[in-house]
Amino acid sequence: MSPLTTAAASALDTGDTAWLLAASALVLLMAPGLALFYGGMVRSKSVLNMIMMSFGTLAAVTILWAVVGYSLAFGDDLGYGLLGDPTQYFGLDQLMGEGSNGDSTVPVILFAMFQGLFCVITGALVSGAIADRARFGAWIVFVSVWTLVVYAPVAHWIFDFSSGDHVGGWMANSLGVIDFAGGTAVEICSGASGLALALVLGRRIGFGKDPMRPHNLTLVMLGAGLLWFGWFGFNAGSALGANQTAAVVFTTTLLAGAAGSVGWLLVERLRDGHATSLGAASGMVSGLVAITPSCGSLSPIGSIGMGVSAGIICALAVGLKYRWGYDDSLDVVGVHLVGGLVGTLGIGLIATAAAPTDVDGLFYGGGLDQLGRQSLGAAAVLLYAFVVSGIIGLVVDRLMGFRIDEEHEINGIDLVVHAETAYDLHATAGSRSGGASVLHTITREEADR
């Protein structure tokens, strides 16, 4: 029997349920937070398109997850720990009665929605790698297929634990990979998928030659703050209860985010002579990325070291796209793939058995065993997400065209694709003549093309 099968109502705990409800709402807030974060980082002519990619992902993925995604990820295993039964929880109708999630004390249907929001934010992260040049419709098709073919299987591998007669994923149960809140399924998966998609679409016009600076750093900082706030739901919510584990994870998450900013700003100060607001925000995200898999495995001092290390390494890694020639628009590879690897592998080095996951890493006398498990899990997710995402991207490109026309890319996606602009700075004639605004006239003409 699956550990997610409905259990007696008496197993539910109102405090734990209330915390997971709040944590789920915090994870939901990460989607608009990411939209603002990414939106501020692109040029003004494509900010709405960037924001729409996050909101479009939120809409499409939430529906798909409820229909079949959750069942693929957490249904009874179909064999070898690779995929759950897609029919077991189809439409979530079976989860409407009161019941707990296995040995935990929260309703199964709430757990399902909590996990679905993880999928939402992971898909939205991928969009940053192809900013400024992707068709909105093609993106929605891609992320919908990607949810079922890439994310759901990986979530089954790492998040679905065996219990009773229920058999879960191979990484969590057979390999013994530790990933408290998504270093593999979220961070490495999104980074590898973003890299594959960036290669499929090719480089932006003017990449490496024209300035492509963030158009609104205020939006970037606001979005980063919302992400940090939401991350407490992401990590501490994964404890599935208002308990000591959640408190420890909250602490390590806070410390790693702060330390990540310090690490990134230190690199900027030594390398460039100044510390930037974009660096502060990016470093914070890097620290949070690295602590996501390791938040239940480190001491407070260990989490500071993890955050600083991630900030430094990711600050150096974002420059690789210019050296190697791939156009990862908003540094999904440099921050999420690299940061996810730092956090996942770091468990094998500095994990302590005093933390909730009860495992010692190499530096705490645990030997190389856990580091080997973490390395194999990280490599498997990276390769699977990269290859399959690339195939999906190529198929979508072949069937409907993934990249916008060159003229539209130069002029800006917002006006052409969405018939809107983020900032209405044009003079209008309507105040004197009663006619439509100049902007609306241009919008209709462009939309008709």
Short mmCIF file of C-alpha atoms in Angstrom, two decimals:
data_model
loop_
_atom_site.label_atom_id
_atom_site.label_comp_id
_atom_site.label_asym_id
_atom_site.label_seq_id
_atom_site.Cartn_x
_atom_site.Cartn_y
_atom_site.Cartn_z
CA MET A 1 0.00 0.00 0.00
CA SER A 2 1.24 3.48 -0.82
CA PRO A 3 2.37 5.62 2.14
CA LEU A 4 0.15 8.33 0.67
CA THR A 5 -3.02 6.29 1.02
CA THR A 6 -5.71 7.90 3.16
CA ALA A 7 -5.28 7.14 6.84
CA ALA A 8 -7.38 7.76 9.89
CA ALA A 9 -8.38 11.33 10.56
CA SER A 10 -7.01 11.06 14.08
CA ALA A 11 -3.49 11.03 12.65
CA LEU A 12 -3.84 14.61 11.49
CA ASP A 13 -2.28 17.39 13.52
CA THR A 14 -3.78 20.86 13.20
CA GLY A 15 -0.50 22.63 13.97
CA ASP A 16 1.44 20.70 11.34
CA THR A 17 -1.36 21.18 8.84
CA ALA A 18 -1.48 24.91 9.49
CA TRP A 19 2.28 25.18 8.99
CA LEU A 20 2.19 23.27 5.70
CA LEU A 21 -0.70 25.44 4.47
CA ALA A 22 1.40 28.52 5.22
CA ALA A 23 4.52 26.95 3.71
CA SER A 24 2.62 26.10 0.52
CA ALA A 25 1.48 29.70 0.23
CA LEU A 26 5.08 30.83 0.70
CA VAL A 27 6.24 28.57 -2.13
CA LEU A 28 3.44 29.94 -4.31
CA LEU A 29 4.74 33.45 -3.58
CA MET A 30 8.08 32.41 -5.06
CA ALA A 31 6.52 32.31 -8.54
CA PRO A 32 5.65 36.03 -8.71
CA GLY A 33 8.86 36.71 -6.79
CA LEU A 34 10.85 34.96 -9.50
CA ALA A 35 8.83 36.80 -12.16
CA LEU A 36 9.92 40.15 -10.69
CA PHE A 37 13.50 38.93 -10.16
CA TYR A 38 13.81 37.75 -13.76
CA GLY A 39 11.71 40.63 -15.11
CA GLY A 40 14.07 43.22 -13.68
CA MET A 41 17.10 41.44 -15.10
CA VAL A 42 16.01 41.55 -18.75
CA ARG A 43 15.84 44.57 -21.04
CA SER A 44 12.75 46.78 -20.86
CA LYS A 45 11.45 45.59 -24.23
CA SER A 46 10.91 42.03 -22.97
CA VAL A 47 10.07 42.38 -19.28
CA LEU A 48 6.39 41.46 -19.67
CA ASN A 49 7.26 38.37 -21.68
CA MET A 50 9.67 37.29 -18.96
CA ILE A 51 7.05 37.79 -16.26
CA MET A 52 4.44 36.01 -18.35
CA MET A 53 6.67 32.96 -18.69
CA SER A 54 6.58 32.54 -14.91
CA PHE A 55 2.84 33.17 -14.63
CA GLY A 56 2.12 30.94 -17.62
CA THR A 57 4.15 28.18 -15.99
CA LEU A 58 2.18 28.62 -12.77
CA ALA A 59 -1.11 28.13 -14.61
CA ALA A 60 -0.14 25.26 -16.89
CA VAL A 61 1.94 23.22 -14.45
CA THR A 62 -0.53 23.49 -11.57
CA ILE A 63 -3.29 21.97 -13.71
CA LEU A 64 -1.07 19.23 -15.14
CA TRP A 65 0.23 18.34 -11.70
CA ALA A 66 -3.28 17.89 -10.33
CA VAL A 67 -4.39 15.79 -13.30
CA VAL A 68 -1.48 13.39 -13.62
CA GLY A 69 1.84 14.87 -12.46
CA TYR A 70 1.43 14.03 -8.79
CA SER A 71 0.55 10.44 -9.61
CA LEU A 72 3.62 10.09 -11.83
CA ALA A 73 5.81 11.39 -9.04
CA PHE A 74 4.23 9.76 -5.97
CA GLY A 75 2.15 6.87 -7.25
CA ASP A 76 3.16 3.25 -6.69
CA ASP A 77 6.34 2.53 -8.58
CA LEU A 78 5.93 0.85 -11.98
CA GLY A 79 9.34 -0.79 -11.79
CA TYR A 80 12.99 -0.14 -10.89
CA GLY A 81 12.11 3.04 -8.97
CA LEU A 82 11.79 5.10 -12.15
CA LEU A 83 8.17 6.27 -12.37
CA GLY A 84 4.93 6.25 -10.41
CA ASP A 85 1.59 4.88 -11.59
CA PRO A 86 -0.05 7.69 -13.63
CA THR A 87 -3.57 6.43 -12.92
CA GLN A 88 -3.36 5.99 -9.16
CA TYR A 89 -4.12 9.57 -8.16
CA PHE A 90 -5.43 10.84 -11.48
CA GLY A 91 -7.19 14.15 -10.86
CA LEU A 92 -6.57 13.87 -7.08
CA ASP A 93 -10.16 12.70 -6.50
CA GLN A 94 -8.88 9.88 -4.29
CA LEU A 95 -7.29 12.38 -1.92
CA MET A 96 -10.38 14.40 -1.03
CA GLY A 97 -11.17 12.49 2.17
CA GLU A 98 -9.39 13.29 5.41
CA GLY A 99 -6.13 11.48 5.77
CA SER A 100 -2.45 11.85 6.52
CA ASN A 101 0.65 11.44 4.41
CA GLY A 102 2.03 8.12 5.60
CA ASP A 103 3.62 8.55 9.03
CA SER A 104 3.28 12.34 8.89
CA THR A 105 0.42 14.38 10.26
CA VAL A 106 -0.74 16.45 7.27
CA PRO A 107 -3.49 15.77 4.71
CA VAL A 108 -2.39 13.96 1.58
CA ILE A 109 -4.05 16.47 -0.74
CA LEU A 110 -2.16 19.32 0.92
CA PHE A 111 1.10 17.44 0.48
CA ALA A 112 0.21 16.97 -3.19
CA MET A 113 -0.29 20.71 -3.72
CA PHE A 114 2.87 21.55 -1.79
CA GLN A 115 4.87 19.28 -4.08
CA GLY A 116 3.12 20.67 -7.15
CA LEU A 117 4.32 24.16 -6.32
CA PHE A 118 7.88 22.80 -6.29
CA CYS A 119 7.29 21.74 -9.87
CA VAL A 120 5.96 25.20 -10.73
CA ILE A 121 9.01 27.05 -9.47
CA THR A 122 11.39 24.55 -11.09
CA GLY A 123 9.79 25.02 -14.50
CA ALA A 124 9.77 28.79 -14.11
CA LEU A 125 13.48 28.75 -13.29
CA VAL A 126 14.26 27.15 -16.65
CA SER A 127 12.73 30.10 -18.52
CA GLY A 128 15.52 32.41 -17.38
CA ALA A 129 17.99 30.62 -19.62
CA ILE A 130 16.09 31.58 -22.79
CA ALA A 131 14.98 35.11 -21.93
CA ASP A 132 14.52 37.66 -24.75
CA ARG A 133 14.10 35.17 -27.60
CA ALA A 134 11.43 32.49 -27.01
CA ARG A 135 7.86 32.26 -28.30
CA PHE A 136 5.39 32.28 -25.42
CA GLY A 137 3.19 29.53 -26.89
CA ALA A 138 6.16 27.30 -27.57
CA TRP A 139 7.36 27.82 -24.02
CA ILE A 140 4.02 26.71 -22.56
CA VAL A 141 4.08 23.57 -24.72
CA PHE A 142 7.66 22.84 -23.67
CA VAL A 143 7.14 23.32 -19.94
CA SER A 144 3.95 21.22 -20.02
CA VAL A 145 5.70 18.26 -21.64
CA TRP A 146 8.79 18.83 -19.48
CA THR A 147 6.68 18.62 -16.31
CA LEU A 148 5.50 15.11 -17.15
CA VAL A 149 8.62 13.74 -18.82
CA VAL A 150 11.46 15.36 -16.86
CA TYR A 151 10.37 16.77 -13.52
CA ALA A 152 7.81 14.16 -12.42
CA PRO A 153 10.16 11.18 -12.93
CA VAL A 154 13.03 12.95 -11.15
CA ALA A 155 10.74 13.90 -8.25
CA HIS A 156 9.73 10.23 -8.02
CA TRP A 157 13.38 9.20 -7.87
CA ILE A 158 14.37 11.49 -5.03
CA PHE A 159 11.22 12.52 -3.10
CA ASP A 160 9.10 9.33 -3.08
CA PHE A 161 10.12 7.19 -0.11
CA SER A 162 9.05 3.58 0.26
CA SER A 163 6.68 2.76 3.11
CA GLY A 164 4.77 -0.42 3.81
CA ASP A 165 3.79 -2.00 0.50
CA HIS A 166 4.53 1.21 -1.39
CA VAL A 167 7.76 1.24 -3.39
CA GLY A 168 9.22 4.66 -4.15
CA GLY A 169 12.08 6.05 -6.21
CA TRP A 170 15.51 4.52 -6.65
CA MET A 171 17.60 7.46 -5.45
CA ALA A 172 15.78 7.96 -2.18
CA ASN A 173 15.48 4.28 -1.29
CA SER A 174 18.12 2.21 -3.08
CA LEU A 175 20.93 4.73 -3.56
CA GLY A 176 20.36 6.71 -0.37
CA VAL A 177 20.85 10.21 -1.78
CA ILE A 178 20.07 12.99 0.69
CA ASP A 179 18.12 15.91 -0.77
CA PHE A 180 16.01 17.63 1.84
CA ALA A 181 14.17 20.11 -0.36
CA GLY A 182 15.25 19.80 -3.99
CA GLY A 183 18.93 20.29 -4.85
CA THR A 184 18.60 17.60 -7.50
CA ALA A 185 14.94 17.71 -8.56
CA VAL A 186 14.73 21.51 -8.50
CA GLU A 187 18.16 23.12 -8.81
CA ILE A 188 20.28 20.70 -10.85
CA CYS A 189 17.25 19.71 -12.93
CA SER A 190 16.35 23.32 -13.80
CA GLY A 191 19.96 24.28 -14.51
CA ALA A 192 20.63 21.32 -16.79
CA SER A 193 17.29 21.80 -18.56
CA GLY A 194 18.02 25.50 -19.02
CA LEU A 195 21.43 24.77 -20.51
CA ALA A 196 19.94 22.32 -23.00
CA LEU A 197 17.25 24.77 -24.03
CA ALA A 198 19.71 27.64 -24.37
CA LEU A 199 21.74 25.51 -26.79
CA VAL A 200 18.62 24.61 -28.77
CA LEU A 201 17.53 28.23 -29.20
CA GLY A 202 21.01 29.63 -29.76
CA ARG A 203 22.46 32.94 -28.67
CA ARG A 204 20.60 36.25 -28.55
CA ILE A 205 21.31 38.76 -31.27
CA GLY A 206 24.25 40.80 -30.07
CA PHE A 207 25.28 38.39 -27.31
CA GLY A 208 28.80 39.18 -26.19
CA LYS A 209 28.82 42.44 -28.18
CA ASP A 210 25.86 44.61 -27.18
CA PRO A 211 25.16 45.63 -23.56
CA MET A 212 22.36 43.53 -22.08
CA ARG A 213 22.20 45.00 -18.61
CA PRO A 214 19.24 44.59 -16.23
CA HIS A 215 16.72 47.31 -16.94
CA ASN A 216 15.31 47.65 -13.40
CA LEU A 217 17.43 46.65 -10.41
CA THR A 218 14.67 47.73 -8.04
CA LEU A 219 12.50 44.91 -9.41
CA VAL A 220 15.43 42.53 -9.06
CA MET A 221 15.91 43.36 -5.38
CA LEU A 222 12.17 43.17 -4.67
CA GLY A 223 11.94 39.81 -6.40
CA ALA A 224 14.99 38.53 -4.51
CA GLY A 225 13.41 39.51 -1.21
CA LEU A 226 10.21 37.68 -2.07
CA LEU A 227 12.21 34.62 -3.10
CA TRP A 228 14.09 34.58 0.20
CA PHE A 229 10.83 34.92 2.11
CA GLY A 230 9.24 32.11 0.10
CA TRP A 231 12.31 29.90 0.50
CA PHE A 232 11.49 29.37 4.17
CA GLY A 233 8.32 27.64 3.05
CA PHE A 234 10.28 25.72 0.44
CA ASN A 235 12.89 24.36 2.87
CA ALA A 236 11.33 24.46 6.34
CA GLY A 237 7.99 23.36 4.88
CA SER A 238 9.68 20.17 3.67
CA ALA A 239 9.85 19.08 7.31
CA LEU A 240 6.07 18.54 6.91
CA GLY A 241 5.45 19.71 10.44
CA ALA A 242 5.88 22.51 12.95
CA ASN A 243 8.74 20.79 14.75
CA GLN A 244 12.43 20.87 15.66
CA THR A 245 13.48 19.86 12.15
CA ALA A 246 11.63 22.81 10.66
CA ALA A 247 13.31 25.13 13.16
CA VAL A 248 16.79 23.85 12.32
CA VAL A 249 16.10 24.11 8.59
CA PHE A 250 14.75 27.64 9.00
CA THR A 251 18.01 28.60 10.72
CA THR A 252 20.33 27.05 8.13
CA THR A 253 18.30 28.59 5.30
CA LEU A 254 18.52 32.07 6.79
CA LEU A 255 22.25 31.81 7.44
CA ALA A 256 23.11 30.39 4.01
CA GLY A 257 21.21 33.12 2.17
CA ALA A 258 23.04 35.83 4.11
CA ALA A 259 26.39 34.11 3.63
CA GLY A 260 25.79 33.70 -0.10
CA SER A 261 25.50 37.47 -0.49
CA VAL A 262 28.74 37.94 1.44
CA GLY A 263 30.58 35.46 -0.77
CA TRP A 264 29.39 36.98 -4.06
CA LEU A 265 30.06 40.57 -2.93
CA LEU A 266 33.54 39.58 -1.80
CA VAL A 267 34.32 38.32 -5.30
CA GLU A 268 32.96 41.50 -6.87
CA ARG A 269 34.93 43.71 -4.51
CA LEU A 270 38.22 41.92 -5.14
CA ARG A 271 37.69 41.41 -8.86
CA ASP A 272 35.84 44.56 -9.95
CA GLY A 273 36.51 47.02 -7.16
CA HIS A 274 32.85 47.49 -6.19
CA ALA A 275 29.91 45.59 -4.74
CA THR A 276 26.62 45.72 -6.67
CA SER A 277 22.98 45.30 -5.82
CA LEU A 278 22.67 42.63 -8.52
CA GLY A 279 25.57 40.79 -6.90
CA ALA A 280 23.94 40.98 -3.48
CA ALA A 281 20.70 39.51 -4.85
CA SER A 282 22.44 36.87 -6.95
CA GLY A 283 24.67 35.82 -4.07
CA MET A 284 21.69 35.46 -1.77
CA VAL A 285 19.96 33.21 -4.31
CA SER A 286 23.17 31.19 -4.76
CA GLY A 287 23.39 30.54 -1.02
CA LEU A 288 19.73 29.51 -0.90
CA VAL A 289 20.18 27.19 -3.88
CA ALA A 290 23.09 25.41 -2.20
CA ILE A 291 21.33 25.06 1.15
CA THR A 292 18.17 23.61 -0.44
CA PRO A 293 19.42 20.00 -0.50
CA SER A 294 21.61 20.38 2.58
CA CYS A 295 19.43 22.41 4.96
CA GLY A 296 18.63 19.34 7.07
CA SER A 297 22.21 18.05 7.12
CA LEU A 298 24.40 20.95 8.28
CA SER A 299 25.18 22.76 11.48
CA PRO A 300 24.63 26.53 11.62
CA ILE A 301 28.37 27.11 11.06
CA GLY A 302 28.31 24.59 8.25
CA SER A 303 25.44 26.45 6.59
CA ILE A 304 27.44 29.68 6.70
CA GLY A 305 30.37 27.93 5.05
CA MET A 306 28.03 26.43 2.45
CA GLY A 307 26.52 29.83 1.67
CA VAL A 308 29.86 31.61 1.34
CA SER A 309 31.24 28.83 -0.84
CA ALA A 310 28.21 28.91 -3.12
CA GLY A 311 28.36 32.69 -3.41
CA ILE A 312 32.01 32.62 -4.43
CA ILE A 313 31.78 29.64 -6.79
CA CYS A 314 28.60 30.84 -8.52
CA ALA A 315 29.98 34.37 -8.92
CA LEU A 316 32.88 32.87 -10.83
CA ALA A 317 30.74 30.34 -12.72
CA VAL A 318 28.39 32.88 -14.34
CA GLY A 319 31.27 34.08 -16.52
CA LEU A 320 31.71 30.67 -18.13
CA LYS A 321 28.99 31.40 -20.69
CA TYR A 322 31.21 34.01 -22.33
CA ARG A 323 34.20 31.69 -22.37
CA TRP A 324 32.28 28.67 -23.67
CA GLY A 325 29.84 30.53 -25.91
CA TYR A 326 26.43 29.42 -24.61
CA ASP A 327 23.85 32.14 -23.95
CA ASP A 328 22.29 31.45 -20.56
CA SER A 329 20.46 34.77 -20.40
CA LEU A 330 19.85 35.08 -16.66
CA ASP A 331 22.52 32.70 -15.32
CA VAL A 332 20.34 29.70 -14.57
CA VAL A 333 23.35 27.47 -15.21
CA GLY A 334 25.82 29.52 -13.19
CA VAL A 335 23.54 29.89 -10.18
CA HIS A 336 21.12 26.95 -10.09
CA LEU A 337 23.06 24.15 -11.75
CA VAL A 338 26.38 25.05 -10.15
CA GLY A 339 24.81 26.03 -6.83
CA GLY A 340 22.77 22.83 -6.79
CA LEU A 341 25.92 20.79 -7.35
CA VAL A 342 27.72 22.65 -4.56
CA GLY A 343 24.89 21.95 -2.12
CA THR A 344 24.31 18.35 -3.15
CA LEU A 345 27.97 17.35 -3.11
CA GLY A 346 28.64 19.43 -0.02
CA ILE A 347 26.46 17.07 1.99
CA GLY A 348 29.04 14.38 1.39
CA LEU A 349 31.71 16.68 2.81
CA ILE A 350 30.31 18.69 5.72
CA ALA A 351 27.09 16.95 6.78
CA THR A 352 26.88 16.25 10.51
CA ALA A 353 24.94 13.51 12.25
CA ALA A 354 23.81 16.11 14.80
CA ALA A 355 21.52 17.55 12.10
CA PRO A 356 18.07 16.07 11.33
CA THR A 357 19.19 13.80 8.48
CA ASP A 358 21.66 12.07 10.85
CA VAL A 359 24.53 11.54 8.39
CA ASP A 360 28.22 12.42 8.75
CA GLY A 361 30.12 13.68 5.74
CA LEU A 362 33.81 13.17 4.97
CA PHE A 363 35.02 16.01 7.19
CA TYR A 364 32.97 14.70 10.12
CA GLY A 365 34.43 11.20 9.92
CA GLY A 366 31.81 9.69 7.61
CA GLY A 367 34.23 8.64 4.90
CA LEU A 368 33.56 8.80 1.17
CA ASP A 369 30.38 6.73 1.14
CA GLN A 370 27.83 9.55 1.24
CA LEU A 371 29.87 11.70 -1.12
CA GLY A 372 29.79 8.88 -3.65
CA ARG A 373 26.02 8.54 -3.33
CA GLN A 374 25.53 12.28 -3.73
CA SER A 375 27.81 12.39 -6.77
CA LEU A 376 26.00 9.58 -8.54
CA GLY A 377 22.59 11.11 -7.85
CA ALA A 378 23.67 14.55 -9.05
CA ALA A 379 25.21 13.16 -12.22
CA ALA A 380 22.14 11.07 -13.06
CA VAL A 381 19.75 14.00 -12.71
CA LEU A 382 22.04 16.34 -14.64
CA LEU A 383 22.41 13.99 -17.59
CA TYR A 384 18.76 12.95 -17.69
CA ALA A 385 17.42 16.50 -17.49
CA PHE A 386 19.91 17.81 -20.05
CA VAL A 387 19.33 15.10 -22.65
CA VAL A 388 15.54 14.83 -22.37
CA SER A 389 15.01 18.60 -22.15
CA GLY A 390 17.13 19.05 -25.24
CA ILE A 391 15.06 16.48 -27.12
CA ILE A 392 11.79 18.14 -26.07
CA GLY A 393 13.15 21.53 -27.10
CA LEU A 394 14.23 20.26 -30.51
CA VAL A 395 10.84 18.63 -31.14
CA VAL A 396 8.93 21.78 -30.14
CA ASP A 397 11.22 23.88 -32.31
CA ARG A 398 10.70 21.56 -35.27
CA LEU A 399 6.91 21.42 -34.90
CA MET A 400 6.04 25.04 -34.12
CA GLY A 401 9.21 27.10 -33.96
CA PHE A 402 10.63 27.98 -30.56
CA ARG A 403 12.52 31.17 -31.28
CA ILE A 404 10.87 34.44 -32.28
CA ASP A 405 11.67 36.18 -35.57
CA GLU A 406 14.85 38.22 -35.72
CA GLU A 407 12.95 41.45 -36.34
CA HIS A 408 10.70 40.85 -33.36
CA GLU A 409 13.67 40.03 -31.14
CA ILE A 410 15.30 43.33 -32.06
CA ASN A 411 12.12 45.36 -31.61
CA GLY A 412 11.10 43.60 -28.40
CA ILE A 413 8.86 40.66 -27.55
CA ASP A 414 6.37 42.48 -25.37
CA LEU A 415 4.72 44.58 -28.03
CA VAL A 416 4.75 41.95 -30.76
CA VAL A 417 3.73 38.86 -28.77
CA HIS A 418 1.62 40.30 -25.97
CA ALA A 419 0.44 43.58 -27.54
CA GLU A 420 1.54 45.42 -24.41
CA THR A 421 4.49 47.30 -23.01
CA ALA A 422 5.66 47.36 -19.41
CA TYR A 423 6.12 51.11 -19.27
CA ASP A 424 3.67 53.42 -21.11
CA LEU A 425 5.91 56.42 -21.68
CA HIS A 426 4.41 57.44 -25.02
CA ALA A 427 2.42 60.65 -25.47
CA THR A 428 -1.26 60.11 -26.16
CA ALA A 429 -3.54 61.97 -28.50
CA GLY A 430 -6.73 60.87 -26.77
CA SER A 431 -6.70 63.67 -24.20
CA ARG A 432 -7.24 66.27 -26.95
CA SER A 433 -8.89 64.49 -29.85
CA GLY A 434 -10.73 61.65 -28.16
CA GLY A 435 -8.82 59.14 -30.28
CA ALA A 436 -6.96 56.05 -29.14
CA SER A 437 -3.52 56.46 -27.71
CA VAL A 438 -0.50 56.28 -29.96
CA LEU A 439 0.69 53.23 -28.06
CA HIS A 440 -2.58 51.37 -28.60
CA THR A 441 -2.49 52.21 -32.29
CA ILE A 442 1.04 50.83 -32.59
CA THR A 443 0.04 47.82 -30.54
CA ARG A 444 -2.83 46.88 -32.85
CA GLU A 445 -0.69 47.31 -35.95
CA GLU A 446 2.06 45.12 -34.55
CA ALA A 447 -0.40 42.52 -33.26
CA ASP A 448 -2.02 42.24 -36.74
CA ARG A 449 1.28 41.35 -38.41
#
